[in-house]
Structures are given as C-alpha cells and as structure tokens.
CSV table of C-alpha atoms in Angstrom, one decimal:
chain,number,residue,atom,x,y,z
A,960,UNK,CA,47.4,-52.2,73.8
A,961,UNK,CA,46.8,-52.2,70.3
A,962,UNK,CA,47.4,-48.3,68.6
A,963,UNK,CA,43.7,-46.1,68.7
A,964,UNK,CA,43.6,-45.4,64.7
A,965,UNK,CA,44.5,-42.1,63.4
A,966,UNK,CA,41.0,-39.8,63.0
A,967,UNK,CA,41.1,-39.6,58.7
A,968,UNK,CA,41.3,-35.7,58.0
A,969,UNK,CA,39.3,-34.2,55.8
A,970,UNK,CA,39.6,-31.4,53.9
A,971,UNK,CA,38.5,-28.2,53.4
A,972,UNK,CA,35.5,-26.9,51.4
A,973,UNK,CA,36.8,-23.5,50.2
A,974,UNK,CA,33.3,-21.8,48.4
A,975,UNK,CA,34.9,-18.6,46.8
A,976,UNK,CA,32.3,-16.0,45.1
A,977,UNK,CA,32.3,-12.1,45.6
A,978,UNK,CA,31.1,-9.6,42.9
A,979,UNK,CA,31.8,-9.5,39.3
A,980,UNK,CA,35.1,-8.2,38.5
A,981,UNK,CA,36.4,-8.8,42.0
A,982,UNK,CA,39.1,-11.1,40.7
A,983,UNK,CA,37.6,-14.6,41.8
A,984,UNK,CA,38.5,-16.7,39.5
A,985,UNK,CA,42.2,-14.6,39.2
A,986,UNK,CA,41.8,-15.4,43.4
A,987,UNK,CA,41.6,-18.9,43.3
A,988,UNK,CA,44.8,-19.5,39.6
A,989,UNK,CA,47.2,-17.9,42.1
A,990,UNK,CA,45.5,-19.8,45.2
A,991,UNK,CA,45.8,-23.5,42.7
A,992,UNK,CA,49.7,-22.5,41.7
A,993,UNK,CA,50.1,-21.5,45.5
A,994,UNK,CA,48.9,-25.2,46.8
A,995,UNK,CA,51.0,-26.6,43.7
A,996,UNK,CA,53.7,-25.6,44.7
A,997,UNK,CA,53.9,-26.5,48.5
A,998,UNK,CA,52.9,-30.3,46.6
A,999,UNK,CA,49.0,-30.3,47.6
A,1000,UNK,CA,47.2,-29.4,44.9
A,1001,UNK,CA,43.6,-29.1,45.6
A,1002,UNK,CA,40.3,-30.6,43.9
A,1003,UNK,CA,39.2,-28.0,41.8
A,1004,UNK,CA,35.4,-27.1,40.7
A,1005,UNK,CA,33.4,-24.9,38.1
A,1006,UNK,CA,30.1,-23.7,38.4
A,1007,UNK,CA,30.7,-20.4,36.7
A,1008,UNK,CA,28.6,-21.5,33.2
A,1009,UNK,CA,29.9,-18.5,30.9
A,1010,UNK,CA,33.4,-18.1,31.3
A,1011,UNK,CA,35.3,-19.0,28.1
A,1012,UNK,CA,38.8,-19.4,29.5
A,1013,UNK,CA,39.7,-20.6,32.1
A,1014,UNK,CA,43.5,-20.0,34.2
A,1015,UNK,CA,43.8,-23.2,35.7
A,1016,UNK,CA,42.2,-26.6,34.8
A,1017,UNK,CA,39.9,-27.6,37.0
A,1018,UNK,CA,38.3,-32.0,37.7
A,1019,UNK,CA,34.8,-31.0,37.7
A,1020,UNK,CA,33.2,-28.2,35.0
A,1021,UNK,CA,29.8,-27.4,34.7
A,1022,UNK,CA,30.6,-26.2,31.2
A,1023,UNK,CA,30.9,-29.7,30.2
A,1024,UNK,CA,27.3,-30.9,31.4
A,1025,UNK,CA,24.9,-27.5,31.1
A,1026,UNK,CA,24.6,-25.5,27.4
A,1027,UNK,CA,25.3,-22.2,28.8
A,1028,UNK,CA,23.3,-20.4,25.9
A,1029,UNK,CA,21.3,-23.1,24.7
A,1030,UNK,CA,20.0,-22.4,27.8
A,1031,UNK,CA,19.8,-19.0,26.8
A,1032,UNK,CA,18.3,-19.8,23.6
A,1033,UNK,CA,15.6,-22.2,24.9
A,1034,UNK,CA,14.6,-20.9,27.7
A,1035,UNK,CA,14.6,-17.2,26.6
A,1036,UNK,CA,16.5,-15.7,29.1
A,1037,UNK,CA,18.7,-13.1,28.8
A,1038,UNK,CA,22.4,-13.9,30.7
A,1039,UNK,CA,21.8,-13.8,34.6
A,1040,UNK,CA,19.2,-15.5,34.3
A,1041,UNK,CA,20.7,-17.6,31.7
A,1042,UNK,CA,23.2,-18.9,34.8
A,1043,UNK,CA,21.5,-19.4,37.3
A,1044,UNK,CA,18.9,-21.0,35.8
A,1045,UNK,CA,22.5,-23.2,34.1
A,1046,UNK,CA,23.4,-23.8,37.5
A,1047,UNK,CA,19.4,-24.9,39.4
A,1048,UNK,CA,19.8,-27.8,36.5
A,1049,UNK,CA,22.9,-28.3,37.7
A,1050,UNK,CA,22.1,-29.2,41.1
A,1051,UNK,CA,19.7,-31.2,40.3
A,1052,UNK,CA,22.4,-33.9,39.1
A,1053,UNK,CA,24.9,-32.5,42.1
A,1054,UNK,CA,24.7,-35.5,44.4
A,1055,UNK,CA,26.5,-37.2,41.6
A,1056,UNK,CA,29.3,-34.3,41.6
A,1057,UNK,CA,29.8,-35.2,45.9
A,1058,UNK,CA,30.1,-39.2,45.3
A,1059,UNK,CA,32.5,-38.0,42.9
A,1060,UNK,CA,34.6,-35.5,45.5
A,1061,UNK,CA,34.1,-38.8,48.4
A,1062,UNK,CA,35.9,-39.9,46.6
A,1063,UNK,CA,39.4,-37.9,45.8
A,1064,UNK,CA,38.8,-36.2,48.8
A,1065,UNK,CA,40.7,-38.9,50.7
A,1066,UNK,CA,43.6,-37.6,48.5
A,1067,UNK,CA,43.4,-34.3,48.9
A,1068,UNK,CA,43.4,-30.8,51.4
A,1069,UNK,CA,41.3,-28.3,50.0
A,1070,UNK,CA,38.3,-29.0,47.8
A,1071,UNK,CA,38.2,-25.5,45.8
A,1072,UNK,CA,34.3,-24.1,44.0
A,1073,UNK,CA,35.1,-21.3,42.1
A,1074,UNK,CA,31.3,-19.2,41.6
A,1075,UNK,CA,29.8,-17.7,38.9
A,1076,UNK,CA,29.8,-13.3,39.3
A,1077,UNK,CA,26.2,-13.4,40.1
A,1078,UNK,CA,25.6,-12.8,43.9
A,1079,UNK,CA,22.3,-13.7,44.3
A,1080,UNK,CA,22.9,-17.0,43.7
A,1081,UNK,CA,23.8,-17.6,47.5
A,1082,UNK,CA,21.3,-14.8,48.4
A,1083,UNK,CA,18.8,-16.7,47.7
A,1084,UNK,CA,18.9,-18.6,44.7
A,1085,UNK,CA,17.9,-22.8,46.1
A,1086,UNK,CA,21.4,-23.6,44.5
A,1087,UNK,CA,23.3,-21.6,46.5
A,1088,UNK,CA,21.5,-23.3,49.5
A,1089,UNK,CA,22.1,-26.8,48.3
A,1090,UNK,CA,25.7,-25.7,47.3
A,1091,UNK,CA,26.7,-25.3,50.1
A,1092,UNK,CA,24.4,-26.9,52.4
A,1093,UNK,CA,25.4,-30.3,50.6
A,1094,UNK,CA,29.4,-30.0,50.4
A,1095,UNK,CA,29.1,-28.4,54.6
A,1096,UNK,CA,27.4,-31.8,55.3
A,1097,UNK,CA,30.6,-34.0,54.4
A,1098,UNK,CA,33.3,-31.4,54.4
A,1099,UNK,CA,34.1,-28.8,57.0
A,1100,UNK,CA,33.0,-25.8,54.8
A,1101,UNK,CA,34.5,-21.9,54.4
A,1102,UNK,CA,33.1,-19.2,52.3
A,1103,UNK,CA,36.2,-16.8,50.8
A,1104,UNK,CA,34.6,-13.2,50.1
A,1105,UNK,CA,36.3,-11.5,47.4
A,1106,UNK,CA,36.4,-7.8,48.0
A,1107,UNK,CA,37.9,-5.4,44.8
A,1108,UNK,CA,39.4,-3.9,46.9
A,1109,UNK,CA,41.1,0.0,44.9
A,1110,UNK,CA,36.6,-0.2,44.1
A,1111,UNK,CA,36.1,0.6,48.3
A,1112,UNK,CA,37.8,3.5,48.9
A,1113,UNK,CA,35.1,4.8,49.0
A,1114,UNK,CA,32.5,4.5,52.7
A,1115,UNK,CA,29.7,3.4,50.5
A,1116,UNK,CA,30.8,0.7,48.5
A,1117,UNK,CA,32.3,-0.1,51.5
A,1118,UNK,CA,30.2,-0.3,53.2
A,1119,UNK,CA,27.7,-2.5,50.2
A,1120,UNK,CA,30.2,-5.1,50.3
A,1121,UNK,CA,29.9,-5.8,54.2
A,1122,UNK,CA,25.8,-6.3,54.0
A,1123,UNK,CA,27.0,-8.3,51.1
A,1124,UNK,CA,28.9,-10.7,53.5
A,1125,UNK,CA,26.2,-9.8,56.0
A,1126,UNK,CA,23.6,-11.4,54.1
A,1127,UNK,CA,26.2,-13.8,52.7
A,1128,UNK,CA,26.7,-15.3,56.8
A,1129,UNK,CA,22.9,-14.6,57.9
A,1130,UNK,CA,22.4,-17.0,54.7
A,1131,UNK,CA,24.1,-20.2,54.5
A,1132,UNK,CA,26.0,-19.8,58.3
A,1133,UNK,CA,28.8,-20.9,57.6
A,1134,UNK,CA,32.1,-19.7,58.1
A,1135,UNK,CA,33.4,-16.6,56.5
A,1136,UNK,CA,35.9,-14.8,55.3
A,1137,UNK,CA,36.9,-11.2,54.0
A,1138,UNK,CA,39.8,-11.6,50.9
A,1139,UNK,CA,40.9,-8.1,50.0
A,1140,UNK,CA,41.8,-8.7,46.8
A,1141,UNK,CA,44.3,-6.5,44.3
A,1142,UNK,CA,46.7,-5.1,47.3
A,1143,UNK,CA,49.2,-4.5,44.8
A,1144,UNK,CA,46.9,-2.3,43.9
A,1145,UNK,CA,45.1,-1.0,46.3
A,1146,UNK,CA,46.9,-0.9,50.0
A,1147,UNK,CA,44.2,-3.4,52.8
A,1148,UNK,CA,44.9,-1.5,55.5
A,1149,UNK,CA,42.5,1.4,54.9
A,1150,UNK,CA,39.8,-1.2,55.1
A,1151,UNK,CA,41.1,-3.3,58.0
A,1152,UNK,CA,41.4,-0.2,60.1
A,1153,UNK,CA,37.7,1.1,59.6
A,1154,UNK,CA,37.0,-2.5,60.4
A,1155,UNK,CA,38.1,-2.8,63.3
A,1156,UNK,CA,38.2,1.3,65.1
A,1157,UNK,CA,34.4,3.5,64.7
A,1158,UNK,CA,35.7,6.8,64.6
A,1159,UNK,CA,38.1,6.5,62.1
A,1160,UNK,CA,35.1,5.6,59.6
A,1161,UNK,CA,33.3,7.7,60.7
A,1162,UNK,CA,35.8,10.7,59.8
A,1163,UNK,CA,36.1,8.9,56.2
A,1164,UNK,CA,31.9,9.1,55.6
A,1165,UNK,CA,32.4,12.7,56.1
A,1166,UNK,CA,35.3,13.1,54.3
A,1167,UNK,CA,33.2,11.6,51.7
A,1168,UNK,CA,29.6,13.5,51.8
A,1169,UNK,CA,30.9,16.5,52.9
A,1170,UNK,CA,29.8,18.6,56.5
A,1171,UNK,CA,26.8,20.4,56.1
A,1172,UNK,CA,26.8,23.8,58.6
A,1173,UNK,CA,26.0,21.7,61.8
A,1174,UNK,CA,28.6,19.7,61.4
A,1175,UNK,CA,27.0,16.6,61.1
A,1176,UNK,CA,27.3,14.8,57.3
A,1177,UNK,CA,25.4,15.7,54.4
A,1178,UNK,CA,22.4,13.7,52.8
A,1179,UNK,CA,20.3,10.4,53.9
A,1180,UNK,CA,23.5,8.5,53.3
A,1181,UNK,CA,25.7,9.6,55.8
A,1182,UNK,CA,23.3,8.9,58.4
A,1183,UNK,CA,22.7,5.5,56.9
A,1184,UNK,CA,25.8,4.2,56.5
A,1185,UNK,CA,26.9,5.6,60.1
A,1186,UNK,CA,23.6,3.8,61.2
A,1187,UNK,CA,24.8,0.4,59.3
A,1188,UNK,CA,28.2,1.0,60.3
A,1189,UNK,CA,27.2,0.6,64.0
A,1190,UNK,CA,24.8,-2.5,63.2
A,1191,UNK,CA,28.5,-4.3,61.4
A,1192,UNK,CA,30.7,-3.2,64.3
A,1193,UNK,CA,29.9,-6.7,66.0
A,1194,UNK,CA,29.3,-8.2,62.9
A,1195,UNK,CA,33.3,-7.8,62.5
A,1196,UNK,CA,34.0,-9.8,65.3
A,1197,UNK,CA,33.1,-12.8,64.4
A,1198,UNK,CA,35.7,-12.5,60.6
A,1199,UNK,CA,38.2,-13.7,59.9
A,1200,UNK,CA,39.5,-10.6,56.6
A,1201,UNK,CA,43.1,-11.3,54.8
A,1202,UNK,CA,44.4,-9.0,52.0
A,1203,UNK,CA,46.1,-10.7,49.3
A,1204,UNK,CA,47.2,-9.5,45.4
A,1205,UNK,CA,45.6,-12.4,42.7
A,1206,UNK,CA,49.4,-11.0,39.8
A,1207,UNK,CA,51.6,-11.6,43.1
A,1208,UNK,CA,50.5,-14.3,45.1
A,1209,UNK,CA,51.1,-12.4,48.9
A,1210,UNK,CA,48.9,-13.4,51.5
A,1211,UNK,CA,48.1,-17.1,49.7
A,1212,UNK,CA,49.5,-18.5,53.3
A,1213,UNK,CA,47.4,-16.1,55.6
A,1214,UNK,CA,44.2,-16.9,53.5
A,1215,UNK,CA,45.4,-20.7,54.7
A,1216,UNK,CA,46.1,-20.1,58.1
A,1217,UNK,CA,42.1,-18.1,57.6
A,1218,UNK,CA,41.3,-21.8,56.5
A,1219,UNK,CA,41.8,-23.8,58.8
A,1220,UNK,CA,41.2,-21.5,61.3
A,1221,UNK,CA,37.9,-21.5,59.9
A,1222,UNK,CA,37.9,-25.4,60.0
A,1223,UNK,CA,37.6,-25.2,62.9
A,1224,UNK,CA,35.5,-22.9,64.5
A,1225,UNK,CA,33.2,-25.3,61.5
A,1226,UNK,CA,34.1,-28.2,64.0
A,1227,UNK,CA,33.2,-26.1,67.1
A,1228,UNK,CA,30.2,-24.7,65.8
A,1229,UNK,CA,28.9,-25.3,62.9
A,1230,UNK,CA,29.0,-29.0,62.6
A,1231,UNK,CA,27.5,-29.2,65.9
A,1232,UNK,CA,24.1,-27.8,65.4
A,1233,UNK,CA,24.2,-29.5,61.7
A,1234,UNK,CA,23.3,-32.8,64.6
A,1235,UNK,CA,20.8,-31.0,66.2
A,1236,UNK,CA,19.1,-30.0,62.9
A,1237,UNK,CA,18.8,-34.0,61.0
A,1238,UNK,CA,18.3,-35.5,64.9
A,1239,UNK,CA,14.8,-32.6,65.0
A,1240,UNK,CA,13.6,-33.3,61.0
A,1241,UNK,CA,14.7,-37.3,61.4
A,1242,UNK,CA,12.3,-37.4,64.5
A,1243,UNK,CA,9.3,-35.1,62.7
A,1244,UNK,CA,9.7,-38.2,60.2
A,1245,UNK,CA,9.1,-40.6,62.4
A,1246,UNK,CA,6.7,-38.7,64.4
A,1247,UNK,CA,4.7,-38.0,60.4
A,1248,UNK,CA,5.2,-41.8,59.7
A,1249,UNK,CA,3.0,-42.8,62.6
A,1250,UNK,CA,0.3,-40.0,62.0
A,1251,UNK,CA,0.1,-41.5,58.8
A,1252,UNK,CA,-0.2,-45.0,60.0
A,1253,UNK,CA,-2.9,-44.3,62.6
A,1254,UNK,CA,-4.8,-41.8,60.5
A,1255,UNK,CA,-4.5,-44.5,57.6
A,1256,UNK,CA,-5.8,-47.4,59.7
A,1257,UNK,CA,-8.5,-45.6,61.6
A,1258,UNK,CA,-9.9,-44.5,57.7
A,1259,UNK,CA,-9.9,-48.8,57.1
A,1260,UNK,CA,-12.1,-48.7,60.4
A,1261,UNK,CA,-8.8,-51.3,61.8
A,1262,UNK,CA,-10.2,-53.4,65.3
A,1263,UNK,CA,-8.8,-53.2,68.9
A,1264,UNK,CA,-9.3,-57.0,67.6
A,1265,UNK,CA,-7.6,-57.4,64.6
A,1266,UNK,CA,-4.5,-55.9,66.5
A,1267,UNK,CA,-1.9,-57.4,68.3
A,1268,UNK,CA,-2.0,-57.3,71.9
A,1269,UNK,CA,1.0,-54.8,72.8
A,1270,UNK,CA,-1.6,-51.6,72.1
A,1271,UNK,CA,-1.2,-48.2,72.8
A,1272,UNK,CA,-3.8,-46.7,74.7
A,1273,UNK,CA,-4.7,-45.6,77.9
A,1274,UNK,CA,-4.3,-42.7,76.0
A,1275,UNK,CA,-5.6,-38.9,77.3
A,1276,UNK,CA,-5.9,-36.7,73.8
A,1277,UNK,CA,-3.7,-36.5,71.0
A,1278,UNK,CA,-3.3,-34.1,68.9
A,1279,UNK,CA,-2.6,-35.1,65.1
A,1280,UNK,CA,-2.5,-32.0,62.5
A,1281,UNK,CA,-5.5,-30.6,64.3
A,1282,UNK,CA,-7.1,-33.6,64.5
A,1283,UNK,CA,-8.1,-34.7,67.9
A,1284,UNK,CA,-8.0,-38.5,68.6
A,1285,UNK,CA,-11.1,-39.6,71.0
A,1286,UNK,CA,-10.0,-41.1,74.3
A,1287,UNK,CA,-11.4,-44.2,74.6
A,1288,UNK,CA,-9.8,-44.8,70.8
A,1289,UNK,CA,-6.7,-47.2,70.7
A,1290,UNK,CA,-4.5,-47.0,68.7
A,1291,UNK,CA,-2.2,-49.7,66.9
A,1292,UNK,CA,0.6,-50.3,67.5
A,1293,UNK,CA,3.9,-50.0,65.3
A,1294,UNK,CA,4.1,-53.2,65.0
A,1295,UNK,CA,-0.1,-54.1,63.9
A,1296,UNK,CA,0.7,-51.5,60.9
A,1297,UNK,CA,3.3,-52.6,59.9
A,1298,UNK,CA,1.3,-55.7,59.3
A,1299,UNK,CA,-1.4,-54.4,57.5
A,1300,UNK,CA,0.9,-52.6,55.1
A,1301,UNK,CA,2.5,-56.0,54.3
A,1302,UNK,CA,-0.6,-57.6,53.6
A,1303,UNK,CA,-1.4,-54.4,51.4
A,1304,UNK,CA,1.9,-54.7,49.5
A,1305,UNK,CA,1.1,-58.9,48.6
A,1306,UNK,CA,-2.2,-58.0,47.9
A,1307,UNK,CA,-1.4,-55.1,45.9
A,1308,UNK,CA,1.5,-57.2,44.0
A,1309,UNK,CA,4.0,-54.0,45.7
A,1310,UNK,CA,7.2,-54.4,45.4
A,1311,UNK,CA,9.7,-54.0,48.9
A,1312,UNK,CA,11.6,-51.6,47.4
A,1313,UNK,CA,8.9,-49.1,47.2
A,1314,UNK,CA,9.0,-46.9,50.9
A,1315,UNK,CA,5.7,-47.3,53.2
A,1316,UNK,CA,4.8,-43.7,52.4
A,1317,UNK,CA,4.6,-44.2,48.9
A,1318,UNK,CA,2.8,-46.7,49.8
A,1319,UNK,CA,0.4,-44.5,52.7
A,1320,UNK,CA,0.4,-42.5,49.2
A,1321,UNK,CA,-1.2,-44.9,47.5
A,1322,UNK,CA,-3.4,-46.5,50.2
A,1323,UNK,CA,-4.7,-43.0,50.8
A,1324,UNK,CA,-6.1,-42.2,46.4
A,1325,UNK,CA,-6.8,-45.3,46.6
A,1326,UNK,CA,-9.6,-44.9,49.8
A,1327,UNK,CA,-10.5,-41.4,48.3
A,1328,UNK,CA,-11.5,-42.7,45.2
C-alpha cells in the first residue's frame, strides 16, 4: 500500500501592530533573535517607511522601493500622511511581495511583518486590509497587538488600548494576541486580572477617578469606562494574552505557543469562512457575466433562429438589475453567447487574451455610440 504524502506545514504569518512607542520593533528584534537561537530563522518584512535604523535584517524592506521623504515632498504631506501614502503606494505591488514569500515559505516556520506606529493603517486604510487579507489568503495569519504595559496602569489608558484591539479584531477578523510588552519594567499581572475579574477592574476605576459623596465614580469618564468594560468582557474570553520583555527575552516561548494556538484557530474558524466567501464571490461573478451576456445579446436582437437548439426556455419572470424579462422571451444559451463573442473577436480583430468581461465592455461602448 503506497504511503500517503505528508501534509506540507505552512508557516505562520505574524503581523506586529501597536501604538508608537509600544516597542513593536524591539519586540520583533527579540523574537527574531529567539527564533535564530532555536535554529528557526524567520522571514521578515518591514513595512515602516520612516524608520531610520532597523535592529534586525529585513528580507523585504519597504524603504528599498519607497522613498518616504520624497513622498512627503511630492504630495505635500506631513509625517503621518507620508507614511500612509507610502504604504498605499507599496501595496499596489504587493502581489510581487506575495510571490517572493511563496518561494521562501517552504523553508521557514514564521513570517514576521513589522508595521508603523500609525495604527489607523489597520483601522480604516485600504492598505492595511490588503496586507492582512493577502497574507491570510495564503498562510495561517494572526495579529500581535503590542501594548506598553507601564502606560496601561491607568484604567482609562488600558481601556483605550482594549478598544483599539477590539476594533482591530473586528476590522481584520483575524486571530489576535495581546502582547504586554516591557514586563521587565512593569509586571502585567494587574492587566490580566482586569481582563478576567470585572469587580477588580471596577475597584481600580474608583481609585483612579475618585468617589463622590454617594460612593459612585465621579464624572462621565468613570461611567463610560464602566460601561465599556462590561461590553468588552465577552471580547476578552476569545483573546490570548502574554507578557514579554523585549530586553530580556522573557515570554517569547509563551508567545510562540499562543501563535501555534492561533494558527489552529485560523484553520478551524477563519479558513472555512474565507472559502465560503470565495464561493459566493465566484457565483456572483458568474451571475454577472451571464447577465451582461444576456443584455448584450438582447441589444443586438439575437433571434431565436440564430441561437443553437439548446436554449433556456419556459422561463418565468427573471429579475436582473431591476429589469424584468418578459415570459415569452427566450434567453440564448451560454454556447450561443460564446459563439457570438467569438464572431465579434474575429470581426474586430480582438486577441484571445482579452477577457470576456473586457470584450463585453468594448461592445457595449460601441453600441452606445
């Protein structure tokens, strides 16, 4: 009995995001060193066009193709706008990045992606969606959301970070890991307790905001944070969170375990949803193609005799883009439509490599003229 071929293991893609100053780049540097010590060097992509010096060697660097200062000068932009525009320009060629990654992927276990501190790239910018969706379509992908732990000791700052994380998860729909960085300066146990114990977080809010004569938290801020913490309680249950130090290397093994867990979550939850959406898009595309063919042939007054014997007949009222087709009209078959398109290709001298969609557009323009 022949042996079954072993399933090829895909590398895990890790997109490192976080606020400016949270320690993303130093975290990635330490993670890179840790993986090298295990003789499992990662493949690194740097997407920060404004960084001057990287503490690691990037395999793909946006700075090799995009001059950040020239972008600012040419488009009359400030620093943030220059970074956003640089990324938007870079992702127009992201298919080339993907081709390089696909060639290197069989030789690595991890693909690390460093990003700028402008977190809005993954909040509303098209470039962030393109990057995350493209990577996730090929490999198990997760978001590593790096948080500055010493700054998160304030309940309002902590809640702000959690809301950003929630927004990131909602936007990308990818597995997310909360990385409490700088734990050598501030232990992150307080944050983990706040995420698991609502009452303890309430007490922390009282201490931060003070109490009124009635014993309730003072001001609208306490009430707002209270309400948001209740809303995020369910959100916390679906997160993995680890404590790390980008200086000492503490917690790197815990982080890699969380990545493995999220890779399994990707296979079980994210991938089936992607396949479902792809199938829906494919069906929609085929449907639109049939609609355009049908409309074009009706505009050209294709008669029943011109079409092959096999036609779609006895149809009830079908609705295409709000236009009803009368029941007594018979739609030409797909074979008849393709035959018509072939004749037009020959008569107009349109090469075969031009898609049917483009051909339909050309014919429609000619008819409108």
